PDB file of C-alpha atoms in Angstrom:
ATOM      1  CA  MET A   1     -23.429  33.498  11.515  1.00 39.00           C
ATOM      2  CA  THR A   2     -22.841  31.562   8.297  1.00 44.00           C
ATOM      3  CA  ASP A   3     -24.517  28.164   7.922  1.00 47.00           C
ATOM      4  CA  THR A   4     -22.147  25.281   7.348  1.00 46.00           C
ATOM      5  CA  VAL A   5     -22.782  22.539   4.826  1.00 51.00           C
ATOM      6  CA  ASP A   6     -21.868  18.952   5.626  1.00 65.00           C
ATOM      7  CA  THR A   7     -19.863  17.734   2.622  1.00 79.00           C
ATOM      8  CA  ALA A   8     -18.751  14.390   4.115  1.00 84.00           C
ATOM      9  CA  VAL A   9     -20.205  11.123   2.836  1.00 88.00           C
ATOM     10  CA  SER A  10     -21.923   8.447   4.860  1.00 92.00           C
ATOM     11  CA  PRO A  11     -19.250   5.774   5.285  1.00 94.00           C
ATOM     12  CA  GLY A  12     -19.356   2.155   4.201  1.00 95.00           C
ATOM     13  CA  TYR A  13     -19.399  -0.971   6.337  1.00 96.00           C
ATOM     14  CA  PHE A  14     -15.651  -1.148   6.986  1.00 95.00           C
ATOM     15  CA  ARG A  15     -15.167   2.319   8.536  1.00 92.00           C
ATOM     16  CA  GLY A  16     -13.577   1.704  11.934  1.00 89.00           C
ATOM     17  CA  ARG A  17     -13.320  -2.078  11.550  1.00 91.00           C
ATOM     18  CA  ASP A  18      -9.865  -3.657  11.691  1.00 90.00           C
ATOM     19  CA  ILE A  19      -8.722  -6.878  10.041  1.00 92.00           C
ATOM     20  CA  ARG A  20      -8.291  -8.853  13.234  1.00 91.00           C
ATOM     21  CA  SER A  21     -11.868  -8.260  14.347  1.00 94.00           C
ATOM     22  CA  LEU A  22     -13.164  -9.134  10.872  1.00 96.00           C
ATOM     23  CA  ALA A  23     -11.065 -12.309  10.883  1.00 95.00           C
ATOM     24  CA  ALA A  24     -12.453 -13.220  14.313  1.00 96.00           C
ATOM     25  CA  ASP A  25     -16.000 -12.789  12.984  1.00 97.00           C
ATOM     26  CA  LEU A  26     -15.199 -15.045  10.027  1.00 97.00           C
ATOM     27  CA  ARG A  27     -13.664 -17.758  12.184  1.00 96.00           C
ATOM     28  CA  SER A  28     -16.537 -17.724  14.652  1.00 96.00           C
ATOM     29  CA  GLY A  29     -19.161 -17.910  11.909  1.00 96.00           C
ATOM     30  CA  ARG A  30     -20.726 -14.533  12.755  1.00 97.00           C
ATOM     31  CA  THR A  31     -20.190 -13.521   9.140  1.00 97.00           C
ATOM     32  CA  THR A  32     -18.895 -14.987   5.874  1.00 98.00           C
ATOM     33  CA  SER A  33     -16.481 -13.811   3.242  1.00 98.00           C
ATOM     34  CA  VAL A  34     -19.336 -13.536   0.748  1.00 98.00           C
ATOM     35  CA  GLU A  35     -21.142 -11.168   3.120  1.00 98.00           C
ATOM     36  CA  LEU A  36     -18.022  -9.036   3.575  1.00 98.00           C
ATOM     37  CA  VAL A  37     -17.502  -8.800  -0.188  1.00 98.00           C
ATOM     38  CA  GLU A  38     -21.152  -7.903  -0.666  1.00 98.00           C
ATOM     39  CA  HIS A  39     -20.744  -5.123   1.921  1.00 98.00           C
ATOM     40  CA  SER A  40     -17.711  -3.899  -0.023  1.00 98.00           C
ATOM     41  CA  LEU A  41     -19.459  -4.005  -3.408  1.00 98.00           C
ATOM     42  CA  ALA A  42     -22.530  -2.251  -2.008  1.00 98.00           C
ATOM     43  CA  ALA A  43     -20.376   0.545  -0.567  1.00 97.00           C
ATOM     44  CA  ILE A  44     -18.499   0.907  -3.849  1.00 98.00           C
ATOM     45  CA  THR A  45     -21.764   1.088  -5.807  1.00 97.00           C
ATOM     46  CA  ARG A  46     -23.092   3.799  -3.479  1.00 97.00           C
ATOM     47  CA  LEU A  47     -19.963   5.858  -2.840  1.00 97.00           C
ATOM     48  CA  ASP A  48     -17.695   5.517  -5.869  1.00 97.00           C
ATOM     49  CA  PRO A  49     -19.814   7.749  -8.149  1.00 97.00           C
ATOM     50  CA  ILE A  50     -19.176  10.493  -5.564  1.00 96.00           C
ATOM     51  CA  LEU A  51     -15.601   9.764  -4.463  1.00 97.00           C
ATOM     52  CA  ASN A  52     -14.106   8.162  -7.609  1.00 97.00           C
ATOM     53  CA  ALA A  53     -11.796   5.741  -5.790  1.00 97.00           C
ATOM     54  CA  PHE A  54     -11.919   2.807  -8.252  1.00 98.00           C
ATOM     55  CA  THR A  55     -10.889   2.353 -11.871  1.00 97.00           C
ATOM     56  CA  THR A  56     -12.026  -1.294 -12.027  1.00 96.00           C
ATOM     57  CA  VAL A  57     -14.334  -3.419  -9.881  1.00 98.00           C
ATOM     58  CA  ASP A  58     -14.170  -7.202 -10.339  1.00 97.00           C
ATOM     59  CA  THR A  59     -17.600  -8.192  -8.994  1.00 97.00           C
ATOM     60  CA  GLU A  60     -17.719 -11.748 -10.348  1.00 97.00           C
ATOM     61  CA  GLY A  61     -14.108 -12.549  -9.523  1.00 97.00           C
ATOM     62  CA  ALA A  62     -14.415 -11.191  -5.979  1.00 98.00           C
ATOM     63  CA  LEU A  63     -17.590 -13.158  -5.228  1.00 98.00           C
ATOM     64  CA  ALA A  64     -16.050 -16.338  -6.669  1.00 98.00           C
ATOM     65  CA  ALA A  65     -12.941 -15.896  -4.496  1.00 98.00           C
ATOM     66  CA  ALA A  66     -15.148 -15.207  -1.450  1.00 98.00           C
ATOM     67  CA  ARG A  67     -17.115 -18.415  -2.014  1.00 98.00           C
ATOM     68  CA  THR A  68     -13.843 -20.323  -2.270  1.00 98.00           C
ATOM     69  CA  ALA A  69     -12.637 -18.799   0.999  1.00 98.00           C
ATOM     70  CA  ASP A  70     -15.864 -19.791   2.770  1.00 98.00           C
ATOM     71  CA  ARG A  71     -15.639 -23.326   1.419  1.00 97.00           C
ATOM     72  CA  GLU A  72     -12.014 -23.684   2.529  1.00 97.00           C
ATOM     73  CA  ARG A  73     -12.846 -22.431   5.990  1.00 96.00           C
ATOM     74  CA  ALA A  74     -15.739 -24.885   6.253  1.00 96.00           C
ATOM     75  CA  GLU A  75     -13.292 -27.670   5.347  1.00 96.00           C
ATOM     76  CA  GLY A  76     -10.984 -26.598   8.177  1.00 96.00           C
ATOM     77  CA  ARG A  77      -8.392 -24.770   6.081  1.00 96.00           C
ATOM     78  CA  ASP A  78      -7.368 -21.405   7.538  1.00 95.00           C
ATOM     79  CA  ARG A  79      -4.889 -19.329   5.501  1.00 95.00           C
ATOM     80  CA  GLY A  80      -4.535 -16.639   8.166  1.00 94.00           C
ATOM     81  CA  VAL A  81      -6.125 -13.359   9.171  1.00 93.00           C
ATOM     82  CA  LEU A  82      -6.483 -12.166   5.558  1.00 95.00           C
ATOM     83  CA  HIS A  83      -8.458 -15.256   4.559  1.00 97.00           C
ATOM     84  CA  GLY A  84     -11.690 -13.931   3.017  1.00 97.00           C
ATOM     85  CA  ILE A  85     -10.913 -10.227   3.629  1.00 97.00           C
ATOM     86  CA  PRO A  86     -11.706  -7.765   0.777  1.00 97.00           C
ATOM     87  CA  VAL A  87      -8.678  -5.826  -0.509  1.00 96.00           C
ATOM     88  CA  SER A  88      -8.137  -3.309  -3.323  1.00 96.00           C
ATOM     89  CA  VAL A  89      -4.874  -2.374  -5.057  1.00 95.00           C
ATOM     90  CA  LYS A  90      -3.527   0.715  -6.774  1.00 95.00           C
ATOM     91  CA  ASP A  91      -3.907   0.763 -10.564  1.00 95.00           C
ATOM     92  CA  LEU A  92      -0.148   0.647 -10.957  1.00 91.00           C
ATOM     93  CA  ILE A  93       0.012  -2.979  -9.841  1.00 93.00           C
ATOM     94  CA  ASP A  94      -0.847  -5.806 -12.222  1.00 93.00           C
ATOM     95  CA  ILE A  95      -3.878  -8.057 -11.765  1.00 95.00           C
ATOM     96  CA  ALA A  96      -4.219 -10.834 -14.328  1.00 94.00           C
ATOM     97  CA  GLY A  97      -6.892 -10.035 -16.903  1.00 94.00           C
ATOM     98  CA  GLN A  98      -7.506  -6.471 -15.699  1.00 95.00           C
ATOM     99  CA  VAL A  99      -6.218  -3.371 -17.470  1.00 94.00           C
ATOM    100  CA  THR A 100      -3.356  -1.505 -15.795  1.00 95.00           C
ATOM    101  CA  THR A 101      -3.456   2.177 -16.763  1.00 94.00           C
ATOM    102  CA  SER A 102      -1.167   3.856 -14.182  1.00 91.00           C
ATOM    103  CA  GLY A 103      -3.684   6.698 -14.248  1.00 94.00           C
ATOM    104  CA  SER A 104      -2.973   7.503 -17.908  1.00 93.00           C
ATOM    105  CA  LEU A 105      -4.351   6.739 -21.365  1.00 92.00           C
ATOM    106  CA  ALA A 106      -0.848   6.619 -22.847  1.00 90.00           C
ATOM    107  CA  HIS A 107       0.133   2.984 -22.259  1.00 85.00           C
ATOM    108  CA  PRO A 108      -2.720   0.822 -20.935  1.00 91.00           C
ATOM    109  CA  ARG A 109      -2.025  -2.917 -20.910  1.00 90.00           C
ATOM    110  CA  ARG A 110      -3.794  -6.113 -19.893  1.00 94.00           C
ATOM    111  CA  PRO A 111      -1.313  -8.380 -18.065  1.00 93.00           C
ATOM    112  CA  GLU A 112      -1.617 -12.150 -18.089  1.00 93.00           C
ATOM    113  CA  THR A 113      -0.174 -12.647 -14.605  1.00 93.00           C
ATOM    114  CA  ASP A 114      -0.564 -11.073 -11.180  1.00 94.00           C
ATOM    115  CA  ALA A 115       2.064  -8.871  -9.606  1.00 91.00           C
ATOM    116  CA  GLU A 116       4.063 -10.701  -6.950  1.00 89.00           C
ATOM    117  CA  CYS A 117       2.369  -8.827  -4.104  1.00 89.00           C
ATOM    118  CA  VAL A 118      -1.072  -9.685  -5.514  1.00 93.00           C
ATOM    119  CA  SER A 119      -0.095 -13.358  -5.831  1.00 92.00           C
ATOM    120  CA  ARG A 120       0.975 -13.357  -2.192  1.00 92.00           C
ATOM    121  CA  LEU A 121      -2.239 -11.668  -1.097  1.00 94.00           C
ATOM    122  CA  ARG A 122      -4.239 -14.326  -2.913  1.00 96.00           C
ATOM    123  CA  ALA A 123      -2.121 -17.065  -1.357  1.00 95.00           C
ATOM    124  CA  ALA A 124      -2.976 -15.588   2.042  1.00 95.00           C
ATOM    125  CA  GLY A 125      -6.668 -15.825   1.150  1.00 96.00           C
ATOM    126  CA  ALA A 126      -7.350 -12.131   0.485  1.00 97.00           C
ATOM    127  CA  VAL A 127     -10.155 -11.283  -1.951  1.00 98.00           C
ATOM    128  CA  ILE A 128      -9.184  -8.659  -4.553  1.00 97.00           C
ATOM    129  CA  VAL A 129     -12.241  -6.530  -5.309  1.00 98.00           C
ATOM    130  CA  GLY A 130     -10.742  -3.971  -7.693  1.00 97.00           C
ATOM    131  CA  LYS A 131      -8.139  -1.360  -8.590  1.00 97.00           C
ATOM    132  CA  ASN A 132      -7.802   2.173  -7.236  1.00 97.00           C
ATOM    133  CA  VAL A 133      -7.444   5.574  -8.919  1.00 97.00           C
ATOM    134  CA  LEU A 134      -4.035   7.248  -8.757  1.00 95.00           C
ATOM    135  CA  HIS A 135      -2.359  10.470  -9.833  1.00 95.00           C
ATOM    136  CA  GLU A 136      -1.165   9.986 -13.440  1.00 94.00           C
ATOM    137  CA  PHE A 137       1.980   7.809 -13.498  1.00 91.00           C
ATOM    138  CA  ALA A 138       2.120   8.258  -9.699  1.00 90.00           C
ATOM    139  CA  TYR A 139       3.771  11.641 -10.297  1.00 90.00           C
ATOM    140  CA  GLY A 140       1.891  13.935  -7.979  1.00 92.00           C
ATOM    141  CA  ALA A 141       0.819  14.469  -4.391  1.00 92.00           C
ATOM    142  CA  THR A 142      -2.663  15.899  -5.036  1.00 94.00           C
ATOM    143  CA  GLY A 143      -4.591  12.995  -6.611  1.00 92.00           C
ATOM    144  CA  ASP A 144      -6.518  15.312  -8.925  1.00 92.00           C
ATOM    145  CA  ARG A 145      -4.631  14.595 -12.171  1.00 91.00           C
ATOM    146  CA  SER A 146      -5.661  11.245 -13.608  1.00 95.00           C
ATOM    147  CA  ALA A 147      -7.190   9.838 -16.763  1.00 93.00           C
ATOM    148  CA  HIS A 148      -9.977   8.579 -14.505  1.00 94.00           C
ATOM    149  CA  GLY A 149     -10.624  11.924 -12.856  1.00 95.00           C
ATOM    150  CA  ALA A 150      -9.853  13.200  -9.380  1.00 95.00           C
ATOM    151  CA  SER A 151     -10.396  11.064  -6.299  1.00 96.00           C
ATOM    152  CA  ARG A 152     -12.370  12.971  -3.648  1.00 96.00           C
ATOM    153  CA  ASN A 153     -11.756  13.267   0.065  1.00 96.00           C
ATOM    154  CA  PRO A 154     -14.518  11.350   1.919  1.00 96.00           C
ATOM    155  CA  TRP A 155     -14.500  13.891   4.774  1.00 95.00           C
ATOM    156  CA  ASP A 156     -15.141  16.780   2.373  1.00 95.00           C
ATOM    157  CA  VAL A 157     -15.775  15.984  -1.282  1.00 95.00           C
ATOM    158  CA  ASN A 158     -14.733  19.507  -2.254  1.00 95.00           C
ATOM    159  CA  ARG A 159     -11.171  18.824  -1.103  1.00 95.00           C
ATOM    160  CA  ILE A 160      -8.359  16.743  -2.582  1.00 95.00           C
ATOM    161  CA  SER A 161      -7.546  13.243  -1.436  1.00 96.00           C
ATOM    162  CA  GLY A 162      -3.799  13.633  -1.814  1.00 95.00           C
ATOM    163  CA  GLY A 163      -1.664  11.381  -3.980  1.00 93.00           C
ATOM    164  CA  SER A 164      -0.432   9.599  -5.689  1.00 93.00           C
ATOM    165  CA  SER A 165      -2.270   6.677  -4.050  1.00 94.00           C
ATOM    166  CA  GLY A 166      -5.371   8.786  -3.522  1.00 95.00           C
ATOM    167  CA  GLY A 167      -7.922   6.159  -4.501  1.00 96.00           C
ATOM    168  CA  SER A 168      -6.450   3.630  -2.074  1.00 95.00           C
ATOM    169  CA  ALA A 169      -6.720   6.089   0.820  1.00 95.00           C
ATOM    170  CA  VAL A 170     -10.237   7.142  -0.148  1.00 96.00           C
ATOM    171  CA  ALA A 171     -11.481   3.548  -0.466  1.00 96.00           C
ATOM    172  CA  THR A 172     -10.159   2.743   3.003  1.00 95.00           C
ATOM    173  CA  ALA A 173     -11.240   5.967   4.704  1.00 95.00           C
ATOM    174  CA  ALA A 174     -14.753   5.714   3.254  1.00 96.00           C
ATOM    175  CA  GLY A 175     -15.146   2.111   4.433  1.00 96.00           C
ATOM    176  CA  MET A 176     -15.374   0.565   0.962  1.00 97.00           C
ATOM    177  CA  VAL A 177     -12.579  -1.867   1.880  1.00 97.00           C
ATOM    178  CA  PRO A 178     -10.798  -2.529   5.175  1.00 95.00           C
ATOM    179  CA  VAL A 179      -7.367  -2.365   3.537  1.00 94.00           C
ATOM    180  CA  ALA A 180      -5.847  -1.247   0.231  1.00 94.00           C
ATOM    181  CA  VAL A 181      -2.407  -1.551  -1.332  1.00 92.00           C
ATOM    182  CA  GLY A 182      -0.582   1.427  -2.806  1.00 91.00           C
ATOM    183  CA  THR A 183       2.971   2.560  -3.449  1.00 90.00           C
ATOM    184  CA  ASP A 184       5.203   5.258  -2.010  1.00 89.00           C
ATOM    185  CA  THR A 185       8.465   6.958  -2.947  1.00 86.00           C
ATOM    186  CA  ALA A 186       8.217  10.486  -1.586  1.00 87.00           C
ATOM    187  CA  GLY A 187       4.873  10.415   0.197  1.00 91.00           C
ATOM    188  CA  SER A 188       2.486   8.732  -2.254  1.00 92.00           C
ATOM    189  CA  VAL A 189       0.941   6.713   0.586  1.00 92.00           C
ATOM    190  CA  ARG A 190       1.670   8.976   3.513  1.00 93.00           C
ATOM    191  CA  VAL A 191       0.274  12.207   2.033  1.00 95.00           C
ATOM    192  CA  PRO A 192      -3.204  10.839   1.187  1.00 95.00           C
ATOM    193  CA  ALA A 193      -3.215   8.899   4.460  1.00 93.00           C
ATOM    194  CA  ALA A 194      -2.760  12.164   6.332  1.00 94.00           C
ATOM    195  CA  LEU A 195      -5.393  14.008   4.289  1.00 95.00           C
ATOM    196  CA  CYS A 196      -7.970  11.202   4.503  1.00 95.00           C
ATOM    197  CA  GLY A 197      -7.398  10.250   8.117  1.00 93.00           C
ATOM    198  CA  VAL A 198      -6.146   6.669   7.736  1.00 92.00           C
ATOM    199  CA  THR A 199      -2.912   4.866   8.507  1.00 90.00           C
ATOM    200  CA  GLY A 200      -0.401   4.670   5.659  1.00 89.00           C
ATOM    201  CA  PHE A 201       2.623   2.485   6.272  1.00 86.00           C
ATOM    202  CA  LYS A 202       5.764   2.623   4.125  1.00 86.00           C
ATOM    203  CA  PRO A 203       8.031  -0.393   4.706  1.00 83.00           C
ATOM    204  CA  ALA A 204      11.743  -0.541   4.000  1.00 81.00           C
ATOM    205  CA  HIS A 205      12.742  -0.441   0.333  1.00 77.00           C
ATOM    206  CA  GLY A 206      12.591  -3.957  -1.113  1.00 75.00           C
ATOM    207  CA  ASP A 207      10.655  -5.360   1.843  1.00 77.00           C
ATOM    208  CA  ILE A 208       7.723  -6.176  -0.465  1.00 76.00           C
ATOM    209  CA  PRO A 209       8.390  -7.493  -4.007  1.00 75.00           C
ATOM    210  CA  ARG A 210       7.772  -5.069  -6.881  1.00 69.00           C
ATOM    211  CA  ARG A 211       7.558  -7.528  -9.776  1.00 65.00           C
ATOM    212  CA  ALA A 212       4.835  -6.637 -12.320  1.00 53.00           C
ATOM    213  CA  CYS A 213       4.375  -3.105 -11.058  1.00 67.00           C
ATOM    214  CA  THR A 214       4.721  -0.149 -13.412  1.00 59.00           C
ATOM    215  CA  ARG A 215       8.171   1.300 -12.751  1.00 53.00           C
ATOM    216  CA  SER A 216       7.595   4.925 -13.577  1.00 44.00           C
ATOM    217  CA  ARG A 217      10.047   5.814 -10.811  1.00 42.00           C
ATOM    218  CA  ARG A 218      11.630   4.340  -7.701  1.00 42.00           C
ATOM    219  CA  HIS A 219       8.807   3.552  -5.338  1.00 48.00           C
ATOM    220  CA  SER A 220       8.311   1.484  -2.295  1.00 47.00           C
ATOM    221  CA  ILE A 221       5.170  -0.466  -1.646  1.00 48.00           C
ATOM    222  CA  THR A 222       3.508   0.734   1.476  1.00 44.00           C
ATOM    223  CA  TRP A 223       0.515  -0.393   3.417  1.00 41.00           C
ATOM    224  CA  ALA A 224      -2.979   0.936   2.950  1.00 41.00           C
ATOM    225  CA  SER A 225      -0.797   2.956  -0.194  1.00 32.00           C
ATOM    226  CA  SER A 226       4.306   3.214  -6.812  1.00 29.00           C
ATOM    227  CA  PRO A 227       6.381   0.477  -7.410  1.00 33.00           C
ATOM    228  CA  PRO A 228       9.042   0.617  -6.621  1.00 35.00           C
ATOM    229  CA  ARG A 229       7.796   0.090  -2.898  1.00 43.00           C
ATOM    230  CA  ARG A 230       4.398  -1.129  -1.880  1.00 50.00           C
ATOM    231  CA  ALA A 231       2.216   0.203   0.855  1.00 57.00           C
ATOM    232  CA  VAL A 232      -1.041  -0.420   2.550  1.00 59.00           C
ATOM    233  CA  TRP A 233      -3.849   1.857   3.597  1.00 56.00           C
ATOM    234  CA  GLN A 234      -5.772   0.907   6.673  1.00 53.00           C
ATOM    235  CA  THR A 235      -7.933   2.688   9.195  1.00 56.00           C
ATOM    236  CA  PRO A 236      -6.809   0.935  12.415  1.00 54.00           C
ATOM    237  CA  THR A 237      -3.058   1.200  12.887  1.00 55.00           C
ATOM    238  CA  ARG A 238      -2.718  -2.320  14.304  1.00 55.00           C
ATOM    239  CA  SER A 239      -3.944  -3.818  10.997  1.00 57.00           C
ATOM    240  CA  CYS A 240      -0.867  -2.682   9.054  1.00 63.00           C
ATOM    241  CA  PRO A 241       1.566  -5.366  10.262  1.00 60.00           C
ATOM    242  CA  VAL A 242      -1.014  -8.075   9.535  1.00 61.00           C
ATOM    243  CA  THR A 243      -1.143  -7.276   5.823  1.00 66.00           C
ATOM    244  CA  ARG A 244       2.570  -6.593   5.480  1.00 63.00           C
ATOM    245  CA  ARG A 245       3.510 -10.009   6.861  1.00 68.00           C
ATOM    246  CA  ALA A 246       1.453 -11.704   4.148  1.00 64.00           C
ATOM    247  CA  VAL A 247       3.364 -10.153   1.245  1.00 63.00           C
ATOM    248  CA  ARG A 248       6.844  -9.237   2.486  1.00 68.00           C
ATOM    249  CA  ARG A 249      10.036 -10.966   1.364  1.00 54.00           C
ATOM    250  CA  PRO A 250      11.776 -13.438   3.649  1.00 49.00           C
ATOM    251  CA  SER A 251      14.234 -11.654   5.906  1.00 42.00           C
ATOM    252  CA  LEU A 252      17.544 -10.929   4.240  1.00 37.00           C
ATOM    253  CA  ALA A 253      19.207  -9.563   7.349  1.00 34.00           C
ATOM    254  CA  TRP A 254      21.136 -12.732   8.183  1.00 32.00           C
ATOM    255  CA  ARG A 255      22.950 -15.364   6.184  1.00 31.00           C
ATOM    256  CA  GLY A 256      24.615 -18.625   7.003  1.00 32.00           C
ATOM    257  CA  SER A 257      24.804 -22.281   6.100  1.00 32.00           C
ATOM    258  CA  THR A 258      21.522 -24.155   5.721  1.00 35.00           C
ATOM    259  CA  ARG A 259      23.143 -27.591   5.946  1.00 37.00           C
ATOM    260  CA  PRO A 260      21.971 -29.651   8.937  1.00 37.00           C
ATOM    261  CA  GLY A 261      24.581 -29.782  11.652  1.00 39.00           C
ATOM    262  CA  SER A 262      26.661 -26.978  10.218  1.00 36.00           C
ATOM    263  CA  ASP A 263      28.541 -24.983  12.829  1.00 36.00           C
ATOM    264  CA  ARG A 264      29.361 -22.083  10.572  1.00 36.00           C
ATOM    265  CA  ALA A 265      28.546 -18.892  12.393  1.00 35.00           C
ATOM    266  CA  ILE A 266      25.695 -16.788  11.090  1.00 33.00           C
ATOM    267  CA  GLN A 267      27.053 -13.476   9.912  1.00 37.00           C
ATOM    268  CA  ARG A 268      25.458 -10.085   9.667  1.00 37.00           C
ATOM    269  CA  LEU A 269      25.242  -8.809   6.097  1.00 38.00           C
ATOM    270  CA  PRO A 270      27.485  -5.806   5.470  1.00 42.00           C
ATOM    271  CA  SER A 271      25.875  -2.410   5.694  1.00 43.00           C
ATOM    272  CA  PRO A 272      24.804  -0.905   2.352  1.00 42.00           C
ATOM    273  CA  ARG A 273      27.297   1.433   0.772  1.00 45.00           C
ATOM    274  CA  ALA A 274      26.652   5.088   1.534  1.00 43.00           C
ATOM    275  CA  THR A 275      24.519   6.778  -1.107  1.00 43.00           C
ATOM    276  CA  PRO A 276      24.983  10.345  -2.386  1.00 46.00           C
ATOM    277  CA  TRP A 277      22.075  11.697  -0.303  1.00 45.00           C
ATOM    278  CA  MET A 278      23.384  10.247   2.977  1.00 44.00           C
ATOM    279  CA  PRO A 279      25.230  12.715   5.193  1.00 48.00           C
ATOM    280  CA  ARG A 280      28.975  12.453   5.117  1.00 49.00           C
ATOM    281  CA  ALA A 281      31.269  12.736   8.097  1.00 47.00           C
ATOM    282  CA  SER A 282      32.314  16.306   8.696  1.00 51.00           C
ATOM    283  CA  PRO A 283      35.926  16.985   7.695  1.00 52.00           C
ATOM    284  CA  SER A 284      38.458  17.451  10.421  1.00 55.00           C
ATOM    285  CA  LYS A 285      39.046  21.007  11.537  1.00 55.00           C
ATOM    286  CA  PRO A 286      41.987  22.754   9.900  1.00 55.00           C
ATOM    287  CA  PRO A 287      44.894  23.569  12.194  1.00 56.00           C
ATOM    288  CA  ARG A 288      45.033  26.967  13.800  1.00 60.00           C
ATOM    289  CA  GLY A 289      46.581  29.607  11.606  1.00 59.00           C
ATOM    290  CA  SER A 290      45.781  27.795   8.340  1.00 53.00           C
ATOM    291  CA  PRO A 291      44.432  29.935   5.439  1.00 53.00           C
ATOM    292  CA  SER A 292      41.030  28.243   5.483  1.00 49.00           C
ATOM    293  CA  ARG A 293      40.581  28.957   9.178  1.00 47.00           C
ATOM    294  CA  GLN A 294      41.596  32.568   8.663  1.00 49.00           C
ATOM    295  CA  VAL A 295      39.066  32.914   5.843  1.00 46.00           C
ATOM    296  CA  ARG A 296      36.262  31.554   8.015  1.00 46.00           C
ATOM    297  CA  ARG A 297      37.122  33.998  10.761  1.00 47.00           C
ATOM    298  CA  SER A 298      37.131  36.919   8.364  1.00 41.00           C
ATOM    299  CA  ARG A 299      33.634  36.006   7.108  1.00 43.00           C
ATOM    300  CA  CYS A 300      32.051  35.831  10.556  1.00 39.00           C
TER     301      CYS A 300
END
């Protein structure tokens, strides 16, 4: 009988912990945002050399934001369940002052402003700890083609993480952060979520703003993982809606007058025009005896 070798890593603090329970601990005083960020940074220091989930770690900025969150909470200001929670984002999404590489050495840039989704996360009190590795230009489902190297599966470091938001899935699955933001067009969040054993949620296209995200293709931001649509990686499924609500656009499903006392009826927006990949209605059957019907019969 062949001996088996355990190639999984010992997880970080956040493995199996959901945002609501962490928020409850913060509100009750059982922990602080600084302590949560320190847990995150310690896990990154220990695990990232093995798993390669991060391109950038903002230690000073994260601790400063955590101290601010603790001070606001002590003053009675509560921004919501994300207040003081560590979060990481895919290195396709701009963070002011940090280099955005999109997994490539071709066009790195240092933006001066945050992406809209990052701004909304900050407004909700989230603490951004760093940026995650991705498949180069988000064009791949394996996660092993990047200027920063391959991200490794935390359950077996000899296996791929999936992509393109591989680093976001790895960071969440390994417990380095409780939630991470990625992007998804054709599985860039869902594939690594499946391979790494976490929840990857892809919202409707346009549900989360894509401003200041590298538009290498049409993506949708998804939770726990290319702009074009944003996504989020999270271990407990019930945490996904919590993060999405903090960054999504206001509902565009209904329109009507905003004037006080107006009696104009609220109207449903028209359905989007059919796109080429949507199925078309089947044509009506040709009448009996028509040439096309005779041809079909002869081919059967």
